[in-house]
Coordinates of C-alpha atoms in Angstrom, one line a residue:
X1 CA 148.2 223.3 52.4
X2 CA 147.8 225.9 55.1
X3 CA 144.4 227.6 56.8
X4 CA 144.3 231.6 56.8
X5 CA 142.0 232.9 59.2
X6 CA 139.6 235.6 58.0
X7 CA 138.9 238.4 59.5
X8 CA 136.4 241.5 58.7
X9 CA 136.2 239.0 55.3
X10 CA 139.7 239.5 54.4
X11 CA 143.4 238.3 55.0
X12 CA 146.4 238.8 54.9
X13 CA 149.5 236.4 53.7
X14 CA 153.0 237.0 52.7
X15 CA 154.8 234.9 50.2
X16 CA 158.3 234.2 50.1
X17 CA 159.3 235.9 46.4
X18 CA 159.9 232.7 43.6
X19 CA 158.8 233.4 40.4
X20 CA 159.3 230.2 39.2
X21 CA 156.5 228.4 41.0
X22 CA 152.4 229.2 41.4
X23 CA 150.8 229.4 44.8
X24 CA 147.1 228.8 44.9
X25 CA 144.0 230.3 47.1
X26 CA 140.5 228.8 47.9
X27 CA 137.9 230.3 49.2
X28 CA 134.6 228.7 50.4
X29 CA 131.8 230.9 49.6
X30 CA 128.2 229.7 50.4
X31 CA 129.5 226.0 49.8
X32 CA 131.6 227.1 46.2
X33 CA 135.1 227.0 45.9
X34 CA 136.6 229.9 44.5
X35 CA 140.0 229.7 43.4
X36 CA 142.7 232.0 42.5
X37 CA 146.5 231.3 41.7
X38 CA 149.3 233.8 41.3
X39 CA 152.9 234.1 41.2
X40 CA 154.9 235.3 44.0
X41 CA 157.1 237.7 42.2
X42 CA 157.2 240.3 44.9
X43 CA 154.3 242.6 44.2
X44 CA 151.6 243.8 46.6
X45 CA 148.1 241.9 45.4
X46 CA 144.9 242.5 46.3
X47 CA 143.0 239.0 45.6
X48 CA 138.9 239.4 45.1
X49 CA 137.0 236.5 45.6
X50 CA 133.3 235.9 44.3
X51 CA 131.3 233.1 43.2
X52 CA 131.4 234.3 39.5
X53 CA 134.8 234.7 39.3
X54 CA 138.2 235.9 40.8
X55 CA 140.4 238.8 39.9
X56 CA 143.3 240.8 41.4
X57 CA 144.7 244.2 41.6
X58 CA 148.6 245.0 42.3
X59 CA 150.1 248.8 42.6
X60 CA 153.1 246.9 40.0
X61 CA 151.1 246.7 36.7
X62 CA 154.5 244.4 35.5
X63 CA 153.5 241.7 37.5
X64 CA 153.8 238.3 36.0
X65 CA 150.0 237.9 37.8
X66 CA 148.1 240.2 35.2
X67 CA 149.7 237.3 32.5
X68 CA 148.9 235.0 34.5
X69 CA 144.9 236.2 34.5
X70 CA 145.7 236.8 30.7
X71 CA 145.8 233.1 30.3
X72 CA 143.2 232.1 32.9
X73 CA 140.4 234.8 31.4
X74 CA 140.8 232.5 27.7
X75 CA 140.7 229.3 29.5
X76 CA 137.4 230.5 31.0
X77 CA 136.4 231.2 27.8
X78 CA 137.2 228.1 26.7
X79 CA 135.5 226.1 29.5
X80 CA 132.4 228.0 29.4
X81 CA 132.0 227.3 25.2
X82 CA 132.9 223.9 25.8
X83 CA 130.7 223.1 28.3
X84 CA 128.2 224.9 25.9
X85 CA 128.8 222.1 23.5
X86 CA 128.6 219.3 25.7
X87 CA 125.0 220.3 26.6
X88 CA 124.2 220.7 23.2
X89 CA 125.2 217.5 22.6
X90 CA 123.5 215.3 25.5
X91 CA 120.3 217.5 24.3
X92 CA 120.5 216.0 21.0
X93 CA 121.1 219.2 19.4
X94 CA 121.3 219.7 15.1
X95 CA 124.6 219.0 14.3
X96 CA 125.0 222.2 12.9
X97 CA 124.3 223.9 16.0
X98 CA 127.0 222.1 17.8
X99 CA 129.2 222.9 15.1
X100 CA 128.8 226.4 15.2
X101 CA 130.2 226.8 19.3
X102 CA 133.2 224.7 17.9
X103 CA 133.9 227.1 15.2
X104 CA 133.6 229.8 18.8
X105 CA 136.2 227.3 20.3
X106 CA 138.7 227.4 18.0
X107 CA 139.9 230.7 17.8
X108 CA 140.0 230.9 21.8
X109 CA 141.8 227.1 21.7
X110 CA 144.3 229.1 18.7
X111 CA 144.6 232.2 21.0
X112 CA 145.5 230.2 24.1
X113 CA 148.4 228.0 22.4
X114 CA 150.3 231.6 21.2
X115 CA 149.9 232.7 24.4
X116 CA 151.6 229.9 25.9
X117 CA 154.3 230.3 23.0
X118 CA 155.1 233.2 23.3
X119 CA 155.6 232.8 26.9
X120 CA 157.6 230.0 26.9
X121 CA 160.3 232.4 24.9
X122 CA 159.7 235.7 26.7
X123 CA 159.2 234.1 30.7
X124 CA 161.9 232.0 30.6
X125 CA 162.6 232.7 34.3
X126 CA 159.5 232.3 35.5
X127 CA 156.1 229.8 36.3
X128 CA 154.8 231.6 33.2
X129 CA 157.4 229.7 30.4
X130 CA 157.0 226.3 32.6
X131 CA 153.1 226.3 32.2
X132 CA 153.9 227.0 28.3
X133 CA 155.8 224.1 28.4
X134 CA 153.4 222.0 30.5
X135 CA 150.3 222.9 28.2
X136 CA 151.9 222.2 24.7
X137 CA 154.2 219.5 25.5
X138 CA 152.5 217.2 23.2
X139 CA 152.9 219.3 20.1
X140 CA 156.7 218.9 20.4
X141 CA 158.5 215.3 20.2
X142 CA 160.4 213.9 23.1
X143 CA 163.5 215.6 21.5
X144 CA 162.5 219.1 21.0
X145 CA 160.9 219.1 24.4
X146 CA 163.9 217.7 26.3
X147 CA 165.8 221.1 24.4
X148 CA 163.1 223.3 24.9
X149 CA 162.9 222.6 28.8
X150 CA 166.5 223.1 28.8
X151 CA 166.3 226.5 27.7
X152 CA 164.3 227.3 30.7
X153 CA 166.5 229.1 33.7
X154 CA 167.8 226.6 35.9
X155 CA 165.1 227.5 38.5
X156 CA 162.9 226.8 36.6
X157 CA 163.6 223.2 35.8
X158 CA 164.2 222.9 39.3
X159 CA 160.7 222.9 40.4
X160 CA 158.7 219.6 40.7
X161 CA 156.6 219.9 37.4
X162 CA 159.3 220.4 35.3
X163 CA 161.3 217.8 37.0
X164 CA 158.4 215.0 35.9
X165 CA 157.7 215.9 32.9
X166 CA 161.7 215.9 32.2
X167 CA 161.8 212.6 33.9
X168 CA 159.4 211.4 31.6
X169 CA 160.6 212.5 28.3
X170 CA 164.0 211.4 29.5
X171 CA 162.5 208.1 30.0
X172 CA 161.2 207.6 26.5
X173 CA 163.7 208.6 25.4
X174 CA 166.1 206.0 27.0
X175 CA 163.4 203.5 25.3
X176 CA 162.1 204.6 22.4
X177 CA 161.8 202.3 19.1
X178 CA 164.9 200.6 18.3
X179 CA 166.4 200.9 22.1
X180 CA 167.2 197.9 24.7
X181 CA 164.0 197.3 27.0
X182 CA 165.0 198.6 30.2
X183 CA 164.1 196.4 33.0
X184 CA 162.2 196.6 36.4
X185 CA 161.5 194.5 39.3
X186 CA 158.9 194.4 41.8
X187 CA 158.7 192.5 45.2
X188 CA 155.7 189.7 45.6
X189 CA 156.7 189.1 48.8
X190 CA 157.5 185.8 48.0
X191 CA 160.4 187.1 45.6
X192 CA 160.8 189.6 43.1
X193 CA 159.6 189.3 39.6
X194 CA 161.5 191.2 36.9
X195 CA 160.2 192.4 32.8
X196 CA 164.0 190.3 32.0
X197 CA 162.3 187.5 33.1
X198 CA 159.8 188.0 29.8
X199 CA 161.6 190.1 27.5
X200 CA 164.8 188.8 25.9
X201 CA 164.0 185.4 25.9
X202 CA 163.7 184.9 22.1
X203 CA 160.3 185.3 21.9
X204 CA 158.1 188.6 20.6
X205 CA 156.8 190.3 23.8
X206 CA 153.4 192.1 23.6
X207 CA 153.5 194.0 27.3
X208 CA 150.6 195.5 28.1
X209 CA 150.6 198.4 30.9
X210 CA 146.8 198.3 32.3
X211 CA 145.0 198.3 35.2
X212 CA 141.5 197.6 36.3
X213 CA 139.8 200.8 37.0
X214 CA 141.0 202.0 33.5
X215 CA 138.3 201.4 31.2
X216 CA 140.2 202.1 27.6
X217 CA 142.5 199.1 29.3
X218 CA 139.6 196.8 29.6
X219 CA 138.3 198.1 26.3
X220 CA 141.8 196.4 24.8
X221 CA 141.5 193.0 26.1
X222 CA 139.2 191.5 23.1
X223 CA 142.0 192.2 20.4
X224 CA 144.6 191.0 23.3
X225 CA 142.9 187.6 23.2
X226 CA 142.7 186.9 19.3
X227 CA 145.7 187.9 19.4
X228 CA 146.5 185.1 22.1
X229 CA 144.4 183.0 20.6
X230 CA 146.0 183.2 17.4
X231 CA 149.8 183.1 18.8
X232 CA 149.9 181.0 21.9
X233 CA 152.6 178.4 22.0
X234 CA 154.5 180.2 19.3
X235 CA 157.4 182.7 19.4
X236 CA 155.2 185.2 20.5
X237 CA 154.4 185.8 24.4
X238 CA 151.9 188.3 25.9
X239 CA 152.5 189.5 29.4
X240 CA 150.0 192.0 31.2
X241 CA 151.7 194.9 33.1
X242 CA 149.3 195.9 36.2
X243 CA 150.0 199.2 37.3
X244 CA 148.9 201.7 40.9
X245 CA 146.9 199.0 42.3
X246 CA 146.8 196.5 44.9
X247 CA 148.3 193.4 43.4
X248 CA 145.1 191.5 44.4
X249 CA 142.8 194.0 43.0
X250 CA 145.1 193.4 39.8
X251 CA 144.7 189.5 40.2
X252 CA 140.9 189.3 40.6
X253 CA 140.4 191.8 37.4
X254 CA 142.6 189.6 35.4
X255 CA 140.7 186.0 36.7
X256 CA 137.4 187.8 36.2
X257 CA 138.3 189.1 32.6
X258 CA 139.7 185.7 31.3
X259 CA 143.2 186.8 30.9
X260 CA 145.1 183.6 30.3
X261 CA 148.6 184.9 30.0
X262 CA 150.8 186.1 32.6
X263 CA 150.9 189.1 34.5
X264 CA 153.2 191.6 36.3
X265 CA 151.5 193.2 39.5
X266 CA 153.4 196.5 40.0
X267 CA 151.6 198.2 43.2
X268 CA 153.0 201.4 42.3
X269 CA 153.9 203.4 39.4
X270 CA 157.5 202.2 38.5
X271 CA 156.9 200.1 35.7
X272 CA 155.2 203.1 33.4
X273 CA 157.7 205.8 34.7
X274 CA 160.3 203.0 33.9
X275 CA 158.7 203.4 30.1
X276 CA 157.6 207.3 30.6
X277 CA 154.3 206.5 30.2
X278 CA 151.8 208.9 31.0
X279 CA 148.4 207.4 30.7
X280 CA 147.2 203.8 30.1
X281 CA 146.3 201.6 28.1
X282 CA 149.9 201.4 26.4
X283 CA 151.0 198.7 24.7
X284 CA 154.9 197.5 23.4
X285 CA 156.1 195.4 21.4
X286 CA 159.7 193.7 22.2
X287 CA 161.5 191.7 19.6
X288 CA 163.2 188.4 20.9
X289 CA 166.5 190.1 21.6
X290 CA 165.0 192.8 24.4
X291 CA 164.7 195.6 21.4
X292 CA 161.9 197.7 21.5
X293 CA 160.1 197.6 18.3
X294 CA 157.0 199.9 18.5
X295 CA 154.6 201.6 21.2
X296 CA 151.7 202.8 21.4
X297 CA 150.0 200.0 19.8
X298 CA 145.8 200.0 20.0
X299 CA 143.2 197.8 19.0
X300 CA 143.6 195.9 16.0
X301 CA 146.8 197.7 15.1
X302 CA 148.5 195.2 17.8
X303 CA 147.8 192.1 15.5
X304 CA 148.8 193.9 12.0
X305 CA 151.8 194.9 13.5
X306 CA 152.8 191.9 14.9
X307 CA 152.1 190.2 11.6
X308 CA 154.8 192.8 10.1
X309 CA 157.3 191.4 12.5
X310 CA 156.4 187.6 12.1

């Protein structure tokens, strides 16, 4: 983050050329933050800033940046339709109504996803294929995405995003169904507690990533405990996997909930990028040999399945 002084309600900034990244500019006007991003690929811009919106202006009219607002003009679109719908909704609109700025949304939601296509195999040297990549990542499988990104230019996949969400699918990859569990440890202070010292023990393992300011976690834990109640003292364990949170924070949550079985306190975020997880809650089941059976398990679903197994 850097300051740029104003002056006669203007600036002036140079940008190292590197097409593969996005460089971003606020503006405070009357209190509202205006923002504007665009690609350093070596053209002259002229960036406009007003409370309604942004735009630019460049001498080079093959800049990536007139893409770039290609893509930012639908999202607008999209955001003022959905936002359209929303109200509709909290006024207790006719359903019909609300139906009708869906059908609006669709097309624009349609028009945004070939955009971002056809960018990620036309830009494949630039910010313009990685954001394709970024936006429709969960359309593809782990598989098709781990090739896809590798057809990006090596500059490309260089830059931070592309490195995480590589990471990532790399991740789940290494522990998909039918893989070994792949283990972690995490210092107590008092010692280091590791998932080996769970999973692989001959007993099911239902490991549950969560954390206490997630509230689809919380919304988990009454299936969690039939299934508890159901299981414990069998062949079948449950272990809670806290995760970006003081371990204390994690501890009073769990006493406060009623969570009988044991818990891993991970402070930071290794235990999900361990996994590749992305969001929370996210629930595994290990079989008693350290496989990994299934993920992504919700609700009820975590009892039928485990009834499969058993």
């Amino acid at each position: 983050n850097e300051r740029i002084e104003l002056k006669d309600n203007g600036f002036s900034y140079e940008l190292p050329t590197n097409k593969a990244v996005v460089a971003t500019f606020t503006c405070r006007i009357d209190g509202q933050e205006v923002n504007l991003a665009v690609i350093p690929d070596g053209s002259e811009l002229t960036l406009t800033f007003r409370p309604e919106g942004s735009n630019l202006r460049s001498s080079n009219r093959k800049s990536l940046n007139y893409k770039m607002q290609e893509i930012e003009q639908v999202y607008a679109e999209m955001r003022r339709l959905s936002s359209k719908q929303m109200a509709l909704q909290q006024a207790g609109a006719p359903r019909e109504q609300i139906d009708s700025v869906a059908a609006l949304a669709r097309p624009v939601f349609e028009s945004l996803q070939e955009l971002h296509r056809k960018n990620i195999d036309e830009q494949k040297d630039n910010f313009l294929g990685a954001y394709g990549v970024s936006y429709l990542q969960g359309l593809y499988s782990d598989e098709q995405l781990d090739s896809l990104i590798r057809t990006l230019e090596p500059g490309v996949v260089e830059t931070a995003r592309m490195q995480m969400i590589l990471r990532d699918v790399q991740a789940r990859l290494r522990t998909r169904e039918g893989m070994p569990f792949a283990d972690f440890h995490v210092d107590t202070g008092n010692g280091t507690v590791s998932l080996s010292d769970f999973v692989g023990k001959g007993k099911y393992v239902i490991a549950d990533f969560w954390a206490s300011w997630c509230q689809p976690c919380i919304a988990e834990m009454p299936y969690l405990k039939e299934v508890y109640k159901k299981y414990n003292g069998s062949n079948v364990l449950l272990l809670g996997i806290t995760n970006y949170e003081k371990p204390e924070v994690s501890r009073a949550a769990a006493q406060e909930l009623g969570l009988p079985w044991d818990q891993i306190y991970c402070p930071n975020l290794e235990a999900m990028e361990t996994y590749g997880i992305s969001g929370i809650p996210h629930i595994i089941l290990f079989g008693p040999d350290g496989t990994i059976l299934r993920r992504h398990l919700h609700g009820a679903h975590v009892g039928e399945i485990l009834e499969e197994y058993l």
